[in-house]
Amino acid sequence: MTNWDQYVRPAIRAMAGYTPGEQPQSGGVLKLNTNENPYPPSPKALEAMRKVLDEHGAERLRRYPEPLGDRFRATAARVLGVQPGNILIGNGSDDILTILTRALVPEGGRVLSMEPSYLLYGTLASLQGATLQEVSFAPGWDLPEPWPQPGANLVFLPNPNSPSGTLVGLDRIRKLLPQLRAPLVLDEAYVDFAPVSGLELVREGLPVIVTRSLSKGYALAGLRFGFAIADAALVKELEKVKDSYNCDALSLAGAEAALADQEWLADTRARVLASRAHLEKGLEHLGFSVTPSQANFVWCRHPQHAAKTLFDGLKAQNIFVRLMRYAGHPDGIRITVGTPEGTQRVLDTLAGLVGRPA
Ligand SMILES: *Cc1c(COP(=O)(O)O)cnc(C)c1O
């Protein structure tokens, strides 16, 4: 037997690894645990991928894909009002977050994240042999002022944040940026459900990198596609860090068509926001305390019923939500906004569990 401990980097051995949400593969489950879109993706995205297979199939898949995704970049640049050189493609936005950490955070460096927030940032810091420091939100889910930890290698702010679903206004970010004395990653995985984006901060030349995902707003979590919008000079450096062919030919074609179909996005967004309002109202009616959400999920807890009990009770009825436990915060559940029927089903089931009529 080989003792691999002697070869594996100590930083890797010491870390726990990121635990993704459960991905049950059987049917019949109402899956509200990892913030997927409840609607199918744009038919144009599906058609674009079919076309790759049917018309160019053998030839397109025999060859390597475009390394920088130039066609996707041209379309995304037009839709977003930036230059193609401002865009970096990724195999999901998690890939983009990895590339950013590898490029900007040295071993022994310092990464900042908000608390509570997306747990992957801590994993990325550990992989790099860097430390993660967490910054608490100010009341009202605002950024604290003065900024308590100036001078990190990288600061991550999901906007909207998960699990809170809350959004920090652009004026606050603009005001706090000089105090950070560090580049800021605005992780906009949920921006398609929010009223504003930080894209203009990139256009203004501020030290901000915006990351986007096709997993939530565009209903393409299975495709694995995300991208960053940043200063063109930084994008050039990041291109050195990424795998040469980090996005495959099918995902590039699907992502380009999905982004071009803004009509689909507007329509789907309107439906999800309507269900979100229904879910929030229904939860409040059942006595939950609900954090008002700008994303496609709702974070809540019940003053009389433990989050774990509700989580288990829902699961027993084939409804998966995410149990959220953070030190210093009461346990809560995070419920993805589903279709109107799915939303009603989770509300009816919770009504049974808390013993009140829905
Ligand atoms: C879902 C999520 C991501 C990851 O998105 P992918 O594009 O699927 O990799 C990144 N950041 C946050 C905050 C998320 O919730």
Short mmCIF file of C-alpha atoms and ligand atoms in Angstrom, two decimals:
data_model
loop_
_atom_site.label_atom_id
_atom_site.label_comp_id
_atom_site.label_asym_id
_atom_site.label_seq_id
_atom_site.Cartn_x
_atom_site.Cartn_y
_atom_site.Cartn_z
CA MET A 1 0.00 0.00 0.00
CA THR A 2 1.24 3.46 -0.85
CA ASN A 3 0.91 6.05 1.85
CA TRP A 4 -0.41 8.97 -0.17
CA ASP A 5 -0.45 11.31 2.83
CA GLN A 6 3.25 11.91 2.31
CA TYR A 7 2.64 13.19 -1.23
CA VAL A 8 -0.62 15.15 -0.94
CA ARG A 9 -0.11 18.83 -0.13
CA PRO A 10 -0.73 19.51 3.58
CA ALA A 11 -3.21 22.26 2.64
CA ILE A 12 -5.35 19.70 0.81
CA ARG A 13 -5.16 17.10 3.57
CA ALA A 14 -6.17 19.71 6.14
CA MET A 15 -9.30 20.86 4.28
CA ALA A 16 -12.73 19.28 4.35
CA GLY A 17 -13.76 19.97 0.76
CA TYR A 18 -16.92 21.66 -0.44
CA THR A 19 -20.19 19.80 0.10
CA PRO A 20 -22.63 20.50 -2.74
CA GLY A 21 -26.38 20.29 -2.20
CA GLU A 22 -28.01 16.90 -2.62
CA GLN A 23 -28.76 16.00 -6.25
CA PRO A 24 -31.34 13.19 -6.08
CA GLN A 25 -31.46 11.50 -9.50
CA SER A 26 -34.80 9.76 -9.05
CA GLY A 27 -38.03 11.29 -10.30
CA GLY A 28 -40.94 12.38 -8.14
CA VAL A 29 -38.87 14.73 -6.01
CA LEU A 30 -39.78 18.40 -5.73
CA LYS A 31 -36.27 19.77 -5.83
CA LEU A 32 -36.05 23.16 -4.14
CA ASN A 33 -32.57 22.82 -2.62
CA THR A 34 -30.02 24.19 -5.12
CA ASN A 35 -31.79 27.13 -6.74
CA GLU A 36 -32.27 25.68 -10.18
CA ASN A 37 -34.81 27.38 -12.41
CA PRO A 38 -38.14 25.46 -12.38
CA TYR A 39 -38.71 26.15 -16.09
CA PRO A 40 -37.02 24.56 -19.09
CA PRO A 41 -34.28 26.62 -20.77
CA SER A 42 -34.77 28.73 -23.88
CA PRO A 43 -35.85 26.54 -26.82
CA LYS A 44 -33.32 28.50 -28.87
CA ALA A 45 -30.51 27.27 -26.63
CA LEU A 46 -31.66 23.66 -27.07
CA GLU A 47 -31.97 24.17 -30.81
CA ALA A 48 -28.46 25.63 -31.06
CA MET A 49 -27.03 22.58 -29.30
CA ARG A 50 -29.05 20.17 -31.46
CA LYS A 51 -27.73 21.96 -34.50
CA VAL A 52 -24.16 21.42 -33.36
CA LEU A 53 -24.89 17.70 -33.05
CA ASP A 54 -27.07 17.23 -36.13
CA GLU A 55 -25.44 19.47 -38.69
CA HIS A 56 -21.83 19.69 -37.68
CA GLY A 57 -21.79 16.85 -35.17
CA ALA A 58 -18.94 14.60 -36.12
CA GLU A 59 -16.81 17.44 -37.39
CA ARG A 60 -17.51 19.92 -34.59
CA LEU A 61 -16.88 17.39 -31.85
CA ARG A 62 -13.82 15.93 -33.52
CA ARG A 63 -12.08 19.32 -33.29
CA TYR A 64 -11.25 21.33 -30.16
CA PRO A 65 -13.66 24.17 -29.33
CA GLU A 66 -12.79 27.89 -29.58
CA PRO A 67 -10.38 28.44 -26.65
CA LEU A 68 -11.68 31.90 -25.73
CA GLY A 69 -15.25 31.42 -26.94
CA ASP A 70 -15.12 34.29 -29.43
CA ARG A 71 -18.64 33.81 -30.79
CA PHE A 72 -20.10 33.67 -27.29
CA ARG A 73 -18.07 36.71 -26.31
CA ALA A 74 -19.30 38.73 -29.29
CA THR A 75 -22.93 37.96 -28.46
CA ALA A 76 -22.56 38.47 -24.71
CA ALA A 77 -20.73 41.76 -25.30
CA ARG A 78 -23.57 43.03 -27.48
CA VAL A 79 -26.25 41.98 -24.97
CA LEU A 80 -24.39 43.43 -21.96
CA GLY A 81 -22.98 46.58 -23.56
CA VAL A 82 -19.29 45.75 -23.04
CA GLN A 83 -16.42 44.74 -25.34
CA PRO A 84 -15.68 41.07 -26.16
CA GLY A 85 -12.28 41.54 -24.52
CA ASN A 86 -14.04 42.21 -21.21
CA ILE A 87 -15.42 38.66 -21.08
CA LEU A 88 -13.84 35.47 -19.73
CA ILE A 89 -15.68 32.17 -20.28
CA GLY A 90 -15.93 29.47 -17.64
CA ASN A 91 -17.17 25.93 -17.06
CA GLY A 92 -19.82 27.27 -14.68
CA SER A 93 -19.20 30.39 -12.66
CA ASP A 94 -17.49 28.21 -10.03
CA ASP A 95 -14.73 27.71 -12.61
CA ILE A 96 -14.47 31.51 -12.94
CA LEU A 97 -14.22 31.85 -9.14
CA THR A 98 -11.43 29.24 -9.15
CA ILE A 99 -9.55 31.06 -11.93
CA LEU A 100 -9.84 34.37 -10.08
CA THR A 101 -8.54 32.87 -6.85
CA ARG A 102 -5.63 31.15 -8.56
CA ALA A 103 -4.68 34.34 -10.41
CA LEU A 104 -5.04 36.86 -7.59
CA VAL A 105 -4.46 35.06 -4.29
CA PRO A 106 -0.90 33.96 -3.41
CA GLU A 107 -0.11 31.10 -1.05
CA GLY A 108 -0.40 32.49 2.46
CA GLY A 109 -2.70 35.22 1.15
CA ARG A 110 -5.94 36.48 2.58
CA VAL A 111 -9.42 36.13 1.13
CA LEU A 112 -12.46 37.92 2.52
CA SER A 113 -16.02 36.76 2.32
CA MET A 114 -19.21 37.94 3.94
CA GLU A 115 -20.87 35.96 6.73
CA PRO A 116 -23.18 34.13 6.14
CA SER A 117 -22.44 33.61 2.48
CA TYR A 118 -21.47 31.13 -0.25
CA LEU A 119 -19.21 28.52 1.35
CA LEU A 120 -17.19 27.76 -1.78
CA TYR A 121 -15.00 30.85 -1.26
CA GLY A 122 -13.49 29.26 1.85
CA THR A 123 -12.76 26.07 -0.10
CA LEU A 124 -11.04 28.05 -2.85
CA ALA A 125 -8.92 29.88 -0.29
CA SER A 126 -7.88 26.57 1.32
CA LEU A 127 -6.93 25.07 -2.05
CA GLN A 128 -4.66 28.03 -2.57
CA GLY A 129 -3.10 27.72 0.88
CA ALA A 130 -4.62 31.08 1.78
CA THR A 131 -6.76 32.03 4.76
CA LEU A 132 -10.40 33.09 4.69
CA GLN A 133 -11.63 35.86 6.91
CA GLU A 134 -15.32 36.53 7.26
CA VAL A 135 -16.88 39.96 7.52
CA SER A 136 -20.27 40.33 9.21
CA PHE A 137 -22.99 42.26 7.48
CA ALA A 138 -24.15 45.49 9.09
CA PRO A 139 -27.83 45.68 10.14
CA GLY A 140 -30.15 45.50 7.13
CA TRP A 141 -27.65 43.27 5.26
CA ASP A 142 -25.55 46.27 4.39
CA LEU A 143 -21.75 46.42 4.09
CA PRO A 144 -20.15 47.53 7.38
CA GLU A 145 -18.60 50.98 7.52
CA PRO A 146 -15.81 51.54 8.28
CA TRP A 147 -14.70 48.37 6.46
CA PRO A 148 -13.18 46.18 9.20
CA GLN A 149 -10.58 44.24 7.16
CA PRO A 150 -8.77 46.47 4.67
CA GLY A 151 -6.11 45.14 2.34
CA ALA A 152 -6.98 41.52 1.39
CA ASN A 153 -5.95 39.83 -1.85
CA LEU A 154 -9.55 39.31 -2.90
CA VAL A 155 -13.02 40.10 -1.52
CA PHE A 156 -16.09 38.06 -2.52
CA LEU A 157 -19.58 39.52 -2.35
CA PRO A 158 -22.47 37.57 -3.84
CA ASN A 159 -25.01 40.17 -4.88
CA PRO A 160 -27.75 39.09 -4.26
CA ASN A 161 -26.21 37.11 -1.40
CA SER A 162 -26.95 33.50 -0.53
CA PRO A 163 -28.53 32.34 1.78
CA SER A 164 -30.01 35.74 2.68
CA GLY A 165 -31.21 36.70 -0.81
CA THR A 166 -30.37 40.31 0.02
CA LEU A 167 -28.79 42.92 -2.23
CA VAL A 168 -26.25 45.65 -1.44
CA GLY A 169 -26.91 48.86 -3.41
CA LEU A 170 -24.36 50.08 -5.94
CA ASP A 171 -23.92 53.41 -4.16
CA ARG A 172 -22.85 51.57 -1.00
CA ILE A 173 -20.37 49.47 -2.95
CA ARG A 174 -18.99 52.55 -4.71
CA LYS A 175 -18.58 54.28 -1.35
CA LEU A 176 -16.90 51.32 0.41
CA LEU A 177 -14.60 50.26 -2.44
CA PRO A 178 -11.72 52.63 -1.59
CA GLN A 179 -11.78 51.30 1.99
CA LEU A 180 -11.47 47.65 0.88
CA ARG A 181 -8.02 48.23 -0.64
CA ALA A 182 -8.60 44.96 -2.50
CA PRO A 183 -10.25 43.79 -5.71
CA LEU A 184 -13.93 42.96 -5.30
CA VAL A 185 -15.65 40.01 -6.94
CA LEU A 186 -19.35 40.71 -7.31
CA ASP A 187 -20.74 37.19 -7.68
CA GLU A 188 -23.92 37.82 -9.65
CA ALA A 189 -25.16 34.22 -9.85
CA TYR A 190 -28.64 35.52 -8.89
CA VAL A 191 -28.61 38.90 -10.63
CA ASP A 192 -31.21 37.80 -13.18
CA PHE A 193 -33.81 37.99 -10.38
CA ALA A 194 -32.58 41.29 -8.92
CA PRO A 195 -33.30 44.91 -9.80
CA VAL A 196 -29.68 46.01 -10.41
CA SER A 197 -26.31 44.74 -11.59
CA GLY A 198 -22.82 45.97 -10.77
CA LEU A 199 -21.77 45.88 -14.41
CA GLU A 200 -21.51 49.66 -14.47
CA LEU A 201 -18.82 49.49 -11.78
CA VAL A 202 -16.66 47.51 -14.22
CA ARG A 203 -17.42 50.04 -16.96
CA GLU A 204 -16.35 52.83 -14.59
CA GLY A 205 -12.91 51.23 -14.31
CA LEU A 206 -13.23 50.36 -10.61
CA PRO A 207 -11.38 47.30 -9.19
CA VAL A 208 -14.47 45.11 -9.60
CA ILE A 209 -14.98 41.78 -11.35
CA VAL A 210 -18.56 40.69 -12.08
CA THR A 211 -19.23 36.95 -12.37
CA ARG A 212 -22.32 35.48 -13.99
CA SER A 213 -23.86 32.04 -14.23
CA LEU A 214 -26.24 30.40 -16.67
CA SER A 215 -27.27 27.92 -13.98
CA LYS A 216 -30.01 29.90 -12.27
CA GLY A 217 -31.58 32.64 -14.41
CA TYR A 218 -31.07 30.79 -17.69
CA ALA A 219 -32.10 27.33 -16.41
CA LEU A 220 -28.89 25.67 -17.63
CA ALA A 221 -27.28 24.29 -14.45
CA GLY A 222 -26.59 20.98 -16.19
CA LEU A 223 -24.72 22.68 -19.03
CA ARG A 224 -22.03 24.21 -16.79
CA PHE A 225 -21.46 27.69 -18.17
CA GLY A 226 -20.53 30.95 -16.51
CA PHE A 227 -18.47 33.99 -17.34
CA ALA A 228 -16.76 37.03 -15.89
CA ILE A 229 -16.93 40.66 -16.98
CA ALA A 230 -13.81 42.59 -16.07
CA ASP A 231 -11.20 45.01 -17.30
CA ALA A 232 -9.71 43.72 -20.58
CA ALA A 233 -6.15 43.81 -19.21
CA LEU A 234 -7.19 41.58 -16.29
CA VAL A 235 -9.07 39.21 -18.62
CA LYS A 236 -5.81 38.72 -20.56
CA GLU A 237 -4.06 37.64 -17.36
CA LEU A 238 -6.92 35.35 -16.34
CA GLU A 239 -6.80 33.64 -19.74
CA LYS A 240 -3.32 32.39 -18.82
CA VAL A 241 -4.73 30.64 -15.75
CA LYS A 242 -7.76 28.91 -17.24
CA ASP A 243 -7.64 25.54 -18.98
CA SER A 244 -7.17 26.22 -22.70
CA TYR A 245 -10.46 24.51 -23.53
CA ASN A 246 -12.46 25.01 -20.36
CA CYS A 247 -15.79 25.24 -22.23
CA ASP A 248 -16.92 22.62 -24.72
CA ALA A 249 -18.41 23.20 -28.16
CA LEU A 250 -21.96 22.27 -27.09
CA SER A 251 -22.02 24.53 -24.05
CA LEU A 252 -20.58 27.45 -26.03
CA ALA A 253 -23.33 27.12 -28.65
CA GLY A 254 -26.07 26.72 -26.02
CA ALA A 255 -24.80 29.58 -23.89
CA GLU A 256 -24.59 31.97 -26.83
CA ALA A 257 -28.16 31.24 -27.92
CA ALA A 258 -29.43 31.45 -24.33
CA LEU A 259 -27.89 34.86 -23.80
CA ALA A 260 -29.23 36.12 -27.12
CA ASP A 261 -32.78 35.13 -26.06
CA GLN A 262 -33.45 37.97 -23.62
CA GLU A 263 -37.17 37.67 -24.27
CA TRP A 264 -37.14 34.20 -22.72
CA LEU A 265 -35.23 35.55 -19.74
CA ALA A 266 -37.67 38.43 -19.14
CA ASP A 267 -40.66 36.09 -19.33
CA THR A 268 -39.15 33.45 -17.02
CA ARG A 269 -37.94 36.06 -14.58
CA ALA A 270 -41.45 37.54 -14.32
CA ARG A 271 -42.90 34.12 -13.51
CA VAL A 272 -40.27 33.34 -10.88
CA LEU A 273 -40.73 36.75 -9.23
CA ALA A 274 -44.51 36.20 -9.06
CA SER A 275 -43.98 32.82 -7.36
CA ARG A 276 -41.39 34.35 -5.04
CA ALA A 277 -43.93 36.92 -3.83
CA HIS A 278 -46.47 34.13 -3.31
CA LEU A 279 -43.95 32.02 -1.39
CA GLU A 280 -42.90 34.91 0.86
CA LYS A 281 -46.49 35.84 1.66
CA GLY A 282 -47.47 32.22 2.26
CA LEU A 283 -44.54 31.64 4.63
CA GLU A 284 -45.32 34.78 6.60
CA HIS A 285 -48.92 33.66 6.86
CA LEU A 286 -47.65 30.40 8.43
CA GLY A 287 -45.71 32.38 11.04
CA PHE A 288 -42.25 32.14 9.46
CA SER A 289 -39.81 34.97 9.73
CA VAL A 290 -38.72 35.62 6.16
CA THR A 291 -35.80 37.66 4.86
CA PRO A 292 -37.13 39.61 1.84
CA SER A 293 -35.41 38.10 -1.19
CA GLN A 294 -34.04 39.58 -4.41
CA ALA A 295 -33.04 36.12 -5.67
CA ASN A 296 -34.86 32.92 -6.69
CA PHE A 297 -34.96 31.48 -3.18
CA VAL A 298 -36.28 32.45 0.21
CA TRP A 299 -34.42 32.05 3.51
CA CYS A 300 -36.72 31.61 6.47
CA ARG A 301 -37.17 30.11 9.89
CA HIS A 302 -40.06 29.44 12.19
CA PRO A 303 -39.98 30.72 15.77
CA GLN A 304 -41.75 27.59 17.10
CA HIS A 305 -40.43 24.81 14.83
CA ALA A 306 -36.79 23.78 14.46
CA ALA A 307 -35.41 24.15 10.94
CA LYS A 308 -34.10 20.56 11.03
CA THR A 309 -37.55 19.20 11.90
CA LEU A 310 -39.14 21.11 9.01
CA PHE A 311 -36.33 20.03 6.66
CA ASP A 312 -36.83 16.37 7.63
CA GLY A 313 -40.61 16.68 7.43
CA LEU A 314 -40.43 18.08 3.92
CA LYS A 315 -37.94 15.45 2.83
CA ALA A 316 -40.20 12.68 4.13
CA GLN A 317 -42.73 14.00 1.61
CA ASN A 318 -40.18 14.15 -1.21
CA ILE A 319 -39.61 17.89 -1.04
CA PHE A 320 -35.92 18.82 -0.89
CA VAL A 321 -34.95 22.20 0.54
CA ARG A 322 -31.59 23.28 1.98
CA LEU A 323 -30.94 23.31 5.70
CA MET A 324 -28.73 26.30 6.45
CA ARG A 325 -26.60 26.27 9.57
CA TYR A 326 -24.17 29.06 10.31
CA ALA A 327 -22.46 29.67 13.63
CA GLY A 328 -23.94 32.75 15.25
CA HIS A 329 -27.21 32.55 13.30
CA PRO A 330 -30.36 30.61 14.07
CA ASP A 331 -30.79 27.59 11.77
CA GLY A 332 -32.97 28.26 8.77
CA ILE A 333 -34.20 26.65 5.60
CA ARG A 334 -33.59 28.00 2.13
CA ILE A 335 -36.37 27.24 -0.31
CA THR A 336 -35.88 27.64 -4.06
CA VAL A 337 -38.74 29.41 -5.83
CA GLY A 338 -40.52 26.85 -8.00
CA THR A 339 -43.48 26.86 -10.34
CA PRO A 340 -46.82 28.10 -8.93
CA GLU A 341 -47.80 24.44 -8.32
CA GLY A 342 -44.48 23.58 -6.66
CA THR A 343 -44.67 26.68 -4.50
CA GLN A 344 -48.19 25.80 -3.40
CA ARG A 345 -47.14 22.23 -2.63
CA VAL A 346 -44.31 23.31 -0.35
CA LEU A 347 -46.61 25.81 1.39
CA ASP A 348 -49.33 23.19 1.89
CA THR A 349 -46.81 20.70 3.25
CA LEU A 350 -45.30 23.26 5.62
CA ALA A 351 -48.80 24.19 6.79
CA GLY A 352 -49.28 20.56 7.83
CA LEU A 353 -45.90 20.52 9.60
CA VAL A 354 -46.49 23.71 11.59
CA GLY A 355 -50.12 22.80 12.21
CA ARG A 356 -51.78 25.79 10.60
CA PRO A 357 -54.01 26.13 7.56
CA ALA A 358 -52.10 27.36 4.48
C1 LIG B 1 -24.95 28.72 -7.78
C2 LIG B 1 -23.90 29.68 -7.41
C3 LIG B 1 -22.70 29.77 -8.12
C4 LIG B 1 -22.27 28.71 -9.10
O1 LIG B 1 -22.82 28.75 -10.30
P1 LIG B 1 -22.37 27.75 -11.43
O2 LIG B 1 -22.39 28.63 -12.64
O3 LIG B 1 -23.40 26.68 -11.46
O4 LIG B 1 -21.00 27.23 -11.15
C5 LIG B 1 -21.81 30.76 -7.79
N1 LIG B 1 -22.05 31.61 -6.77
C6 LIG B 1 -23.17 31.55 -6.05
C7 LIG B 1 -23.39 32.52 -4.94
C8 LIG B 1 -24.12 30.57 -6.33
O5 LIG B 1 -25.21 30.46 -5.59
#
